[in-house]
Structures are given as structure tokens and as C-alpha cells.
Short mmCIF file of C-alpha atoms in Angstrom, two decimals:
data_model
loop_
_atom_site.label_atom_id
_atom_site.label_comp_id
_atom_site.label_asym_id
_atom_site.label_seq_id
_atom_site.Cartn_x
_atom_site.Cartn_y
_atom_site.Cartn_z
CA MET I 206 20.60 9.15 34.76
CA ARG I 207 20.31 5.77 33.06
CA THR I 208 22.73 4.96 30.28
CA VAL I 209 21.53 3.16 27.17
CA LYS I 210 24.05 1.91 24.66
CA ALA I 211 23.66 3.26 21.12
CA ALA I 212 24.46 -0.27 19.94
CA ASP I 213 21.36 -1.52 21.77
CA VAL I 214 19.26 1.09 19.96
CA THR I 215 20.68 -0.15 16.65
CA GLU I 216 20.00 -3.79 17.47
CA THR I 217 16.43 -2.99 18.57
CA VAL I 218 15.60 -0.93 15.50
CA ALA I 219 16.96 -3.66 13.20
CA ARG I 220 14.83 -6.29 14.93
CA LEU I 221 11.69 -4.09 14.87
CA CYS I 222 12.08 -3.35 11.12
CA ILE I 223 12.06 -7.09 10.37
CA LYS I 224 9.29 -7.95 12.85
CA ALA I 225 6.98 -5.14 11.67
CA ASN I 226 7.33 -6.22 8.05
CA ARG I 227 6.59 -9.90 8.65
CA GLU I 228 3.83 -9.82 11.27
CA LEU I 229 0.90 -7.46 11.59
CA PRO I 230 0.15 -6.11 15.06
CA GLU I 231 -2.48 -8.19 16.85
CA ASP I 232 -5.15 -5.45 16.63
CA VAL I 233 -4.80 -5.10 12.83
CA SER I 234 -4.85 -8.83 12.07
CA ALA I 235 -7.84 -9.26 14.43
CA ALA I 236 -9.69 -6.45 12.59
CA LEU I 237 -8.93 -8.11 9.24
CA LYS I 238 -10.27 -11.47 10.44
CA ALA I 239 -13.37 -9.87 11.96
CA ALA I 240 -14.02 -8.00 8.70
CA ARG I 241 -13.76 -11.23 6.74
CA ALA I 242 -16.31 -12.91 8.98
CA ALA I 243 -18.71 -9.95 8.63
CA GLU I 244 -18.47 -9.61 4.85
CA SER I 245 -21.10 -11.30 2.69
CA TRP I 246 -20.38 -9.69 -0.72
CA PRO I 247 -18.60 -12.50 -2.63
CA LEU I 248 -15.65 -10.58 -4.12
CA ALA I 249 -15.09 -8.81 -0.80
CA GLU I 250 -15.11 -12.04 1.17
CA LYS I 251 -12.70 -13.59 -1.32
CA SER I 252 -10.36 -10.59 -1.21
CA LEU I 253 -10.23 -10.57 2.59
CA GLY I 254 -9.63 -14.33 2.53
CA ILE I 255 -6.54 -13.77 0.35
CA LEU I 256 -5.26 -11.09 2.74
CA CYS I 257 -5.70 -13.40 5.77
CA GLU I 258 -3.97 -16.24 3.89
CA ASN I 259 -1.16 -13.82 3.04
CA LEU I 260 -0.50 -13.12 6.73
CA ASP I 261 -0.11 -16.84 7.49
CA LEU I 262 2.10 -17.39 4.45
CA ALA I 263 4.36 -14.41 5.26
CA ARG I 264 4.94 -15.70 8.78
CA GLU I 265 5.52 -19.27 7.62
CA LYS I 266 7.95 -18.32 4.84
CA CYS I 267 9.66 -15.42 6.66
CA LEU I 268 8.54 -13.12 3.84
CA PRO I 269 7.44 -9.51 4.14
CA ILE I 270 3.63 -9.14 4.15
CA CYS I 271 3.92 -6.60 1.34
CA GLN I 272 6.74 -5.91 -1.11
CA ASP I 273 6.57 -2.21 -0.23
CA THR I 274 8.46 -2.51 3.02
CA GLY I 275 8.15 1.22 3.35
CA LEU I 276 9.93 4.27 4.60
CA ALA I 277 11.13 3.49 8.11
CA CYS I 278 9.21 5.94 10.32
CA VAL I 279 10.74 5.62 13.77
CA PHE I 280 9.06 7.13 16.82
CA ILE I 281 11.13 7.42 19.97
CA GLU I 282 9.75 8.27 23.41
CA LEU I 283 12.87 9.31 25.24
CA GLY I 284 12.92 9.85 29.00
CA GLN I 285 14.76 12.99 30.07
CA GLU I 286 16.79 10.91 32.49
CA VAL I 287 18.20 8.67 29.77
CA TYR I 288 21.73 9.15 28.50
CA ILE I 289 22.58 7.54 25.16
CA ASP I 290 26.27 6.83 24.77
CA GLY I 291 26.41 7.77 21.10
CA ASP I 292 24.57 9.54 18.30
CA LEU I 293 20.90 8.56 18.49
CA GLU I 294 20.01 9.31 14.89
CA GLN I 295 23.08 7.47 13.58
CA ALA I 296 22.22 4.51 15.80
CA VAL I 297 18.68 4.40 14.38
CA ASN I 298 19.91 4.68 10.79
CA GLU I 299 22.40 1.87 11.37
CA GLY I 300 19.51 -0.23 12.71
CA VAL I 301 17.42 0.46 9.60
CA ARG I 302 20.40 -0.34 7.35
CA ARG I 303 20.97 -3.62 9.15
CA GLY I 304 17.30 -4.62 9.47
CA TYR I 305 16.50 -3.95 5.81
CA GLY I 306 19.62 -5.86 4.76
CA GLU I 307 19.38 -8.88 7.06
CA GLY I 308 15.59 -9.10 6.68
CA TYR I 309 15.69 -9.09 2.85
CA LEU I 310 13.45 -6.04 2.88
CA ARG I 311 13.13 -3.72 -0.11
CA LYS I 312 15.23 -0.59 -0.28
CA SER I 313 12.71 2.03 -1.33
CA VAL I 314 14.38 5.35 -0.49
CA VAL I 315 15.86 7.82 -2.97
CA GLY I 316 18.33 10.31 -1.51
CA ASP I 317 16.86 13.29 -3.34
CA PRO I 318 13.21 13.71 -4.38
CA LEU I 319 14.04 15.19 -7.80
CA ARG I 320 17.32 13.56 -8.81
CA ARG I 321 16.10 10.20 -7.47
CA VAL I 322 19.05 7.92 -6.79
CA ASN I 323 18.32 4.97 -4.48
CA THR I 324 20.33 5.03 -1.24
CA ASN I 325 20.34 1.20 -1.42
CA ASP I 326 19.99 0.68 2.33
CA ASN I 327 16.59 2.28 2.99
CA THR I 328 18.12 5.10 5.01
CA PRO I 329 17.58 7.69 6.17
CA ALA I 330 14.96 6.74 8.69
CA PHE I 331 12.33 9.36 9.51
CA VAL I 332 12.93 9.85 13.20
CA THR I 333 10.58 11.64 15.60
CA VAL I 334 11.78 12.06 19.17
CA HIS I 335 9.27 12.84 21.89
CA LEU I 336 10.78 13.77 25.26
CA THR I 337 9.05 12.32 28.30
CA SER I 338 9.68 12.47 32.04
CA GLY I 339 11.51 9.64 33.77
CA ASP I 340 14.08 7.20 32.41
CA GLY I 341 12.04 5.16 29.93
CA LEU I 342 12.94 4.57 26.30
CA ARG I 343 10.38 3.24 23.87
CA ILE I 344 10.97 2.76 20.16
CA THR I 345 8.24 2.17 17.57
CA VAL I 346 8.95 1.37 13.93
CA LEU I 347 6.17 2.10 11.41
CA PRO I 348 7.26 0.98 7.92
CA LYS I 349 5.08 3.22 5.76
CA GLY I 350 4.10 2.09 2.28
CA PHE I 351 3.57 4.74 -0.37
CA GLY I 352 0.58 3.33 -2.24
CA SER I 353 -1.44 4.66 0.66
CA GLU I 354 0.86 7.55 1.63
CA ASN I 355 0.35 9.03 -1.86
CA MET I 356 -3.41 9.24 -1.24
CA SER I 357 -3.03 11.37 1.91
CA ARG I 358 -4.24 14.98 1.95
CA LEU I 359 -4.03 18.14 4.04
CA GLN I 360 -6.30 21.15 3.97
CA MET I 361 -6.30 24.44 5.86
CA LEU I 362 -10.03 24.60 6.59
CA LYS I 363 -11.76 27.70 7.94
CA PRO I 364 -13.11 27.76 11.52
CA SER I 365 -16.60 28.20 9.99
CA ASP I 366 -16.17 24.85 8.18
CA GLY I 367 -16.28 23.23 11.63
CA VAL I 368 -17.10 19.59 12.28
CA GLN I 369 -18.97 19.27 8.99
CA GLY I 370 -15.94 20.56 7.09
CA VAL I 371 -13.64 18.01 8.71
CA ARG I 372 -16.17 15.21 8.11
CA ASP I 373 -16.53 16.10 4.41
CA PHE I 374 -12.75 16.38 3.97
CA VAL I 375 -12.07 12.97 5.54
CA ILE I 376 -14.80 11.18 3.57
CA GLU I 377 -13.80 12.90 0.33
CA THR I 378 -10.17 11.84 0.85
CA VAL I 379 -11.13 8.18 1.27
CA ARG I 380 -13.51 8.37 -1.70
CA LEU I 381 -10.86 9.92 -3.97
CA ALA I 382 -8.32 7.32 -2.83
CA GLY I 383 -10.65 4.52 -3.99
CA ALA I 384 -8.77 1.31 -4.75
CA ASN I 385 -5.29 2.87 -4.77
CA PRO I 386 -4.30 2.66 -1.07
CA CYS I 387 -5.05 -1.10 -0.83
CA PRO I 388 -8.35 -1.05 1.06
CA PRO I 389 -9.48 -1.95 3.63
CA VAL I 390 -7.56 1.08 4.82
CA VAL I 391 -6.62 2.49 8.19
CA VAL I 392 -7.28 6.23 8.39
CA GLY I 393 -5.23 8.61 10.53
CA VAL I 394 -6.79 12.04 11.04
CA GLY I 395 -5.03 15.07 12.50
CA VAL I 396 -6.94 18.24 13.35
CA GLY I 397 -5.65 21.51 14.77
CA GLY I 398 -2.12 22.69 15.41
CA CYS I 399 -0.45 24.32 12.42
CA PHE I 400 0.30 23.11 8.88
CA ASP I 401 3.02 20.58 9.77
CA LYS I 402 1.54 19.64 13.15
CA ALA I 403 -1.74 18.50 11.57
CA ALA I 404 0.17 16.15 9.26
CA TYR I 405 2.23 14.84 12.18
CA LEU I 406 -0.93 14.21 14.22
CA ALA I 407 -2.46 12.28 11.31
CA LYS I 408 0.59 10.01 11.19
CA LYS I 409 0.65 9.69 14.98
CA ALA I 410 -2.98 8.53 14.83
CA LEU I 411 -1.80 5.48 12.87
CA LEU I 412 0.22 4.38 15.90
CA ARG I 413 -2.87 3.92 18.05
CA PRO I 414 -4.17 0.32 18.16
CA LEU I 415 -7.43 0.00 16.19
CA ASN I 416 -9.33 -1.25 19.25
CA VAL I 417 -8.39 1.78 21.37
CA PRO I 418 -10.75 4.75 20.94
CA ASN I 419 -9.80 8.37 21.54
CA PRO I 420 -9.74 8.97 25.33
CA ASP I 421 -12.03 11.99 24.85
CA PRO I 422 -15.60 10.59 24.51
CA TRP I 423 -16.60 13.36 22.08
CA TYR I 424 -13.74 12.49 19.73
CA ALA I 425 -14.37 8.75 20.23
CA ALA I 426 -17.95 9.28 19.02
CA PHE I 427 -16.67 11.33 16.05
CA GLU I 428 -14.25 8.49 15.17
CA ARG I 429 -17.12 5.96 15.18
CA GLU I 430 -19.28 8.23 13.05
CA LEU I 431 -16.56 8.77 10.44
CA LEU I 432 -15.71 5.06 10.29
CA GLU I 433 -19.37 4.20 9.77
CA ALA I 434 -19.67 6.79 6.99
CA ILE I 435 -16.52 5.44 5.28
CA ASN I 436 -17.86 1.90 5.48
CA SER I 437 -21.04 3.05 3.74
CA LEU I 438 -19.11 4.21 0.65
CA GLY I 439 -19.13 0.71 -0.90
CA ILE I 440 -15.47 0.81 -2.07
CA GLY I 441 -14.74 -2.46 -0.26
CA PRO I 442 -11.63 -4.66 -0.09
CA GLN I 443 -9.30 -4.03 -3.09
CA GLY I 444 -11.89 -1.49 -4.31
CA PHE I 445 -14.00 -4.32 -5.80
CA GLY I 446 -17.05 -3.35 -3.71
CA GLY I 447 -18.17 -4.39 -0.25
CA ARG I 448 -18.74 -3.22 3.27
CA THR I 449 -15.17 -3.11 4.56
CA THR I 450 -13.53 0.01 3.16
CA ALA I 451 -11.71 0.84 6.42
CA LEU I 452 -10.55 -1.32 9.33
CA GLY I 453 -10.19 1.62 11.66
CA LEU I 454 -9.94 5.38 12.06
CA ALA I 455 -8.22 7.42 14.74
CA ILE I 456 -8.23 11.17 15.32
CA GLU I 457 -5.50 13.09 17.12
CA TYR I 458 -6.08 16.77 17.82
CA ALA I 459 -4.20 19.80 19.14
CA PRO I 460 -4.98 23.42 20.03
CA THR I 461 -4.88 25.78 17.07
CA HIS I 462 -5.02 29.45 16.07
CA VAL I 463 -8.30 31.45 16.29
CA ALA I 464 -8.16 31.89 12.50
CA GLY I 465 -7.59 28.29 11.47
CA LEU I 466 -8.72 24.68 11.32
CA PRO I 467 -5.93 22.56 9.79
CA ALA I 468 -7.03 19.05 8.89
CA ALA I 469 -4.87 16.19 7.61
CA VAL I 470 -5.65 12.64 6.59
CA ASN I 471 -2.84 10.10 6.50
CA MET I 472 -3.98 7.04 4.60
CA SER I 473 -2.64 3.62 5.49
CA CYS I 474 -3.33 0.21 3.99
CA HIS I 475 -4.62 -3.06 5.47
CA ALA I 476 -0.97 -3.86 6.18
CA THR I 477 -0.63 -1.11 8.78
CA ARG I 478 2.60 -2.35 10.27
CA ARG I 479 4.11 -1.26 13.55
CA ALA I 480 6.34 -2.85 16.14
CA SER I 481 7.49 -1.44 19.47
CA ALA I 482 10.03 -2.26 22.16
CA GLU I 483 11.09 -0.82 25.52
CA LEU I 484 14.78 -0.50 26.23
CA MET F 206 -16.27 -16.88 -14.51
CA GLU F 207 -12.77 -18.30 -14.17
CA TYR F 208 -10.37 -18.37 -17.13
CA ARG F 209 -6.96 -19.98 -17.55
CA LEU F 210 -4.69 -18.02 -19.88
CA THR F 211 -1.12 -18.52 -21.06
CA THR F 212 1.04 -15.75 -22.54
CA PRO F 213 1.58 -14.53 -25.20
CA VAL F 214 -2.08 -13.65 -25.71
CA THR F 215 -4.16 -12.19 -28.52
CA ALA F 216 -7.17 -9.84 -28.49
CA GLU F 217 -9.32 -12.86 -29.48
CA MET F 218 -8.21 -14.77 -26.37
CA LEU F 219 -9.01 -11.80 -24.13
CA ALA F 220 -12.35 -10.88 -25.74
CA PRO F 221 -14.58 -13.05 -23.49
CA LEU F 222 -13.17 -11.60 -20.23
CA ARG F 223 -15.49 -9.40 -18.19
CA ALA F 224 -14.80 -7.15 -15.20
CA GLY F 225 -15.01 -9.25 -12.05
CA ASP F 226 -13.92 -12.53 -13.69
CA THR F 227 -10.98 -14.48 -12.29
CA VAL F 228 -7.92 -15.16 -14.45
CA LEU F 229 -5.27 -17.76 -13.58
CA LEU F 230 -2.32 -16.59 -15.66
CA SER F 231 0.60 -18.75 -16.74
CA GLY F 232 3.60 -18.11 -18.96
CA THR F 233 5.94 -15.14 -19.17
CA VAL F 234 5.30 -11.83 -17.42
CA TYR F 235 7.70 -8.85 -17.44
CA THR F 236 8.15 -6.68 -14.35
CA SER F 237 8.27 -2.95 -14.90
CA ARG F 238 7.31 0.10 -12.86
CA ASP F 239 8.00 3.85 -12.69
CA ALA F 240 11.68 4.16 -13.64
CA ALA F 241 11.68 1.27 -16.17
CA HIS F 242 8.61 2.71 -17.94
CA LYS F 243 10.32 6.07 -18.21
CA ARG F 244 13.43 4.43 -19.71
CA LEU F 245 11.47 2.21 -22.08
CA CYS F 246 9.42 5.07 -23.50
CA GLY F 247 12.54 7.26 -23.71
CA LEU F 248 14.23 4.47 -25.68
CA LEU F 249 11.25 4.14 -28.03
CA ALA F 250 11.13 7.92 -28.55
CA ASP F 251 14.79 7.78 -29.62
CA GLY F 252 13.93 5.10 -32.18
CA GLY F 253 15.34 2.22 -30.10
CA GLU F 254 14.10 -1.36 -29.93
CA PRO F 255 12.26 -2.53 -26.80
CA PRO F 256 14.29 -5.02 -24.70
CA TYR F 257 11.61 -7.69 -25.14
CA GLU F 258 8.82 -8.50 -27.59
CA LEU F 259 5.85 -6.28 -26.70
CA ALA F 260 3.31 -8.01 -28.98
CA GLY F 261 1.00 -10.17 -26.87
CA SER F 262 3.05 -9.49 -23.73
CA ALA F 263 2.03 -9.09 -20.11
CA VAL F 264 3.52 -6.53 -17.74
CA TYR F 265 3.36 -6.73 -13.94
CA TYR F 266 3.81 -3.47 -12.05
CA VAL F 267 5.88 -4.86 -9.20
CA GLY F 268 9.05 -4.09 -7.30
CA PRO F 269 9.70 -7.28 -5.35
CA THR F 270 11.69 -7.57 -2.14
CA PRO F 271 15.10 -9.31 -2.48
CA GLU F 272 14.85 -13.10 -2.62
CA ARG F 273 16.17 -15.10 0.33
CA PRO F 274 18.92 -17.62 -0.54
CA GLY F 275 17.41 -20.51 -2.46
CA GLU F 276 14.16 -18.69 -3.20
CA VAL F 277 12.94 -17.45 -6.60
CA ILE F 278 11.68 -14.05 -5.47
CA GLY F 279 10.70 -12.14 -2.33
CA ALA F 280 7.29 -10.61 -1.63
CA ALA F 281 5.79 -9.60 -4.97
CA GLY F 282 2.45 -7.81 -4.76
CA PRO F 283 1.38 -5.07 -7.19
CA THR F 284 2.22 -1.38 -7.01
CA THR F 285 -0.24 1.43 -7.87
CA SER F 286 -0.79 1.30 -11.63
CA GLY F 287 -1.93 4.89 -12.11
CA ARG F 288 1.66 6.10 -12.05
CA MET F 289 2.20 4.25 -15.34
CA ASP F 290 -0.84 5.88 -17.03
CA ALA F 291 1.38 8.34 -18.89
CA TYR F 292 3.17 5.45 -20.65
CA SER F 293 0.56 2.71 -21.05
CA PRO F 294 -1.41 3.92 -24.12
CA GLU F 295 1.78 3.96 -26.23
CA LEU F 296 2.77 0.46 -25.04
CA LEU F 297 -0.73 -0.93 -25.65
CA ASP F 298 -0.67 0.51 -29.17
CA LEU F 299 2.63 -1.36 -29.68
CA GLY F 300 1.04 -4.66 -28.74
CA GLN F 301 1.24 -5.02 -24.95
CA LYS F 302 -1.93 -6.93 -24.08
CA ILE F 303 -2.05 -7.52 -20.33
CA MET F 304 -1.29 -5.05 -17.53
CA ILE F 305 -1.23 -6.36 -13.95
CA GLY F 306 -1.37 -4.00 -11.00
CA LYS F 307 -3.78 -2.35 -8.58
CA GLY F 308 -5.69 0.91 -8.48
CA THR F 309 -7.55 3.12 -10.93
CA ARG F 310 -6.50 3.91 -14.52
CA SER F 311 -7.05 7.07 -16.56
CA GLN F 312 -9.64 7.39 -19.32
CA ALA F 313 -6.77 7.49 -21.86
CA VAL F 314 -5.64 4.04 -20.66
CA ILE F 315 -9.20 2.68 -20.74
CA ASP F 316 -9.59 4.00 -24.31
CA ALA F 317 -6.31 2.30 -25.31
CA ILE F 318 -7.48 -0.97 -23.71
CA VAL F 319 -10.69 -0.88 -25.78
CA ARG F 320 -8.87 0.21 -28.97
CA ASN F 321 -6.44 -2.72 -28.71
CA GLY F 322 -8.59 -5.43 -27.16
CA ALA F 323 -6.30 -5.51 -24.12
CA VAL F 324 -7.08 -6.07 -20.46
CA TYR F 325 -6.13 -4.69 -17.02
CA LEU F 326 -5.90 -7.34 -14.32
CA GLY F 327 -5.82 -6.70 -10.59
CA ALA F 328 -3.37 -8.56 -8.36
CA ALA F 329 -4.18 -8.64 -4.64
CA GLY F 330 -2.74 -5.38 -3.28
CA GLY F 331 -0.61 -5.93 -0.22
CA ALA F 332 -0.61 -9.71 -0.58
CA GLY F 333 3.10 -9.97 -1.35
CA ALA F 334 3.55 -13.52 -0.06
CA VAL F 335 0.48 -14.94 -1.83
CA MET F 336 1.44 -13.39 -5.18
CA ALA F 337 5.01 -14.73 -4.86
CA GLU F 338 3.61 -18.29 -4.68
CA GLY F 339 2.57 -18.10 -8.34
CA ILE F 340 6.04 -17.03 -9.55
CA LYS F 341 8.22 -19.99 -10.54
CA SER F 342 11.31 -18.26 -11.92
CA ALA F 343 12.75 -14.77 -12.25
CA GLU F 344 15.64 -13.57 -14.38
CA MET F 345 17.11 -10.15 -15.07
CA VAL F 346 16.30 -8.68 -18.49
CA CYS F 347 17.77 -5.18 -18.28
CA TRP F 348 18.42 -2.04 -16.21
CA GLU F 349 19.79 -3.87 -13.20
CA ASP F 350 20.96 -0.50 -11.84
CA LEU F 351 17.30 0.26 -11.05
CA GLY F 352 17.37 -2.34 -8.24
CA CYS F 353 13.85 -3.43 -7.35
CA GLU F 354 12.65 -1.45 -10.39
CA ALA F 355 14.77 -3.41 -12.90
CA VAL F 356 12.97 -5.35 -15.66
CA ARG F 357 12.74 -9.07 -14.86
CA ARG F 358 11.27 -11.94 -16.83
CA LEU F 359 8.98 -13.96 -14.57
CA THR F 360 7.61 -17.40 -15.29
CA VAL F 361 4.25 -17.62 -13.59
CA GLU F 362 1.88 -20.49 -13.00
CA ASP F 363 -1.79 -19.88 -12.24
CA LEU F 364 -1.11 -16.38 -10.92
CA PRO F 365 -4.48 -15.46 -9.32
CA LEU F 366 -5.83 -12.23 -10.84
CA THR F 367 -9.12 -10.37 -11.19
CA VAL F 368 -10.31 -8.66 -14.38
CA VAL F 369 -10.57 -4.97 -13.44
CA ILE F 370 -10.91 -3.31 -16.86
CA ASP F 371 -12.14 -5.64 -19.61
CA PRO F 372 -11.71 -5.23 -23.39
CA LYS F 373 -15.12 -3.49 -23.56
CA GLY F 374 -13.90 -0.84 -21.12
CA ASN F 375 -16.01 -1.99 -18.15
CA ASP F 376 -14.27 -0.98 -14.91
CA LEU F 377 -14.71 -3.14 -11.79
CA TYR F 378 -13.70 -0.18 -9.58
CA LYS F 379 -16.95 1.47 -10.74
CA SER F 380 -19.23 -1.53 -11.32
CA GLY F 381 -18.17 -3.48 -8.17
CA PRO F 382 -18.98 -0.81 -5.56
CA ALA F 383 -22.14 0.21 -7.52
CA ALA F 384 -23.40 -3.39 -7.55
CA TYR F 385 -22.65 -3.79 -3.85
CA LEU F 386 -24.47 -0.55 -2.95
CA ALA F 387 -27.43 -1.59 -5.12
CA SER F 388 -27.59 -4.92 -3.27
CA ILE F 389 -27.73 -3.08 0.06
CA GLU F 390 -30.46 -0.81 -1.27
CA LYS F 391 -32.40 -3.84 -2.46
CA GLY F 392 -31.90 -5.55 0.91
CA VAL F 393 -33.34 -2.50 2.68
CA THR F 394 -36.35 -2.45 0.34
CA GLN F 395 -36.96 -6.16 0.83
CA ASN F 396 -36.79 -5.71 4.59
CA ALA F 397 -39.30 -2.85 4.34
CA ASP F 398 -41.65 -5.12 2.40
#
């Protein structure tokens, strides 16, 4: 067994919350710059120019890229041979509390969805633990903004709907979202599993770097096809028209029941923020 | 076209604006989003007075991040305006003239824009640092308990905005993509020729 201090988990989560909110991952900023170079529609080119300028300014001024510094979605890959000398979830929450405080990030969490009182420290974090073999420990923080989250959808399709049904559902979701999720968007698609698993897979898809296709060539081709179809919709950056409606699309899939075809689309914005660290 | 405007504004000042134009806005802008809109309209329903003069005013749907020591404001990009659709027609009828945000508006809001000669301006969604550059001062007006959703009075200078819904009711979210797709279509035809 390898022992990891809960205090180290806290310190890491705090640092990742701040880093993720100030600097886009390399793959996302590269996609944004490439899109700007490829765009010839004037308003689209201008809009992407502002977004690129915003990244430089945020880094220079130690400001968050976006004022919606998100719900802190924390993904933990925990080796079975790791012992944590404290409460893991408490350690993560303490890290979020500290990171959102020290980083001057916005506290956007209400403790109850209907009575709506702000918790004032952006906790609780939304923690997903995935057990792995070995003694590794990897933490990823995905601060998830709600302008895009609100445009996400899930549908229990029928097996007879098949590939066409999933295609139509994904395209329709992006079309309905229009300008609201701050395009150019990043689209996470989950297919299969059960009701909750499909939604989880769609969120997990947002963790994959935009330049990494699905390892299954059939799904990689489906990802390319969907991205091309989305970028033919004309919505464009900020919804003002243009080629670049999405920077990337990833599909995660799982086995499912003979009677079902769950499909979920988790929408994310051009500021798809994630930061990871190994402990 | 590019226009420079200073608040407070009148319908006459806004009349020439067309969807797709650029506006550099200066003057006073009030922040307000979900919870503050609910309180304001509740207050008005109870016969109360609004906490600031609505006539000719500009509202920015924003919940900024906390300012670092010595700074005016944190990141300050727009939030999704559609969540304020339930409240906007009433506020426009009371004189609010400029709404700043991002994302689509309901037909009821578009009708109220046309009826009152108002305008809906788009701020760059997700460009929190760029938008903060145009904000020169920020002070609390009311409802501090709402945190990032409290109403603040911002002084802005050349805040870069795009006309999304103009006083005629033209909507850039419809006309922009349509014009782009038409240009592609035309390009294909020209290539075929």
C-alpha cells in the first residue's frame, strides 16, 4: 500500500481549481486558434479573435477566463493500493473551498435546488471516484459552467432508432442550444448504459482532449461525421453565424439492455476547462 | 456600422441600430440576473419603487467573480439572458432601454423591444477578462446578500457589444446564421459556374 496524505489531496484540488479557471488546456486553446485561422465570415472571425484575446488577458491578469467558474466536477482515478489517511471527499471539498477562495473564483453553488441559498464556498464538489489497479492517484478538476450545462439533454431512444436516431438527437440538441451555450461548443455524447450512466458518459467525454479520437475506429468515424454535421448548421461563434459551431465532439459508449438505447448530450462551451495532476 | 452610445439613452438614440452593428457603450450600467430580477419584479408588484431609475437605463446580466485587491471587478462576461425573459417585458415597459447579455430571447421580449424602441446587445459570452477591461468602477446598489447576484452600478467605457435584437425586432441569432449559410450556398453555386 502507498499512503497519500489527505492534506496533499486538498492542496492539489485547490491548485487545480485555480489553474483550470485561468488557463485553457492546450488542446482547447489550440482548437480555438485553429478555428480563428479557418474562419472567413467577418463576425465569426471577430468573435473568435475576442475569445483568443481573452485567454491572453486572463493569464496576464490572473483573472478567470469566464465569470462562471462553475460547479467543481472532480474526477478521481484511485489505485486500489492507495491508502488515504483521511476522508477523501472532505479533503476534496476543502480543496474546492480553498481554491475558490484564494483564486477569487465565483461561488456559484446553492445548497438546495428549490430553497436556493448559496453555500458561499462553492462546495460541495461533485466527486466521481473510479477505482483502478495499482497505486496511482490522478485527480482532474472540470469546472462546469451552467450556460452550457442547461442546454444538455438526455433521451431514452428505442433500439430501432439506431445510429440515425442518435445522430438526429445530437444535432437537434446543438441546434436547439443555438447561441446559449457560448459557441463554439464542445459536445460530449454518451450512448448506452442506463439512464444515469448515459449522462455520466456524456460528461466523461468532455474529459477527453479534443485532438484524441475514440480508440474504436467506428466510433472515431461517427465522431467526425457528427462534428462535420454540427459545423454545417451555421450557428457559428457566439451564435452570430459562421463555420465554427463546435470545436470538438467525443462519444463514450457502454453496453446496454436489449430493449434500450439511452443517449445523452452534455454541452460545454469554448471555455471547456480541465486540469489534472498525479499524486 | 459602429456606434458610440452613452447612458441614459432614448428610443431616438437607439433607432438607427441594426442587428449586427457594433456598439461601444459608456456611462452607467446596472448588473442584475436571476435572483435580483425576481426581487425587483416582486417589489414592483407590491407597489414598491425600483432601487434605481429605470427610464433610459441599461442592465447587464452578469454575476462577476470577486475582484482581486486593488481591482475594480473580476471576470465579468454575460450570463444567459433567456432566464430573465419572464421579467424583461415589464421592465422594458417601465423604461429600461438596453439589455446586455447572451443567448436567445422569447417572442414576448422581442415584442416589448419593438413596442418600446429598446435594444438587446450581446456581450462576448465566456470572455470574462475582455469584458472586465471596459468596466471602470463598480459599487453596490442593493441586495448584497445575493453575493455575485447583487445589483451593482457599473461605470463602463467603450464596452464592446454587438446589436443582437434591434428596435425593429431583427434578430442576429436568426439573420447571422442565415446570411452565413446563404454565402456558402452562393459560393458553391459560383464554384459550379
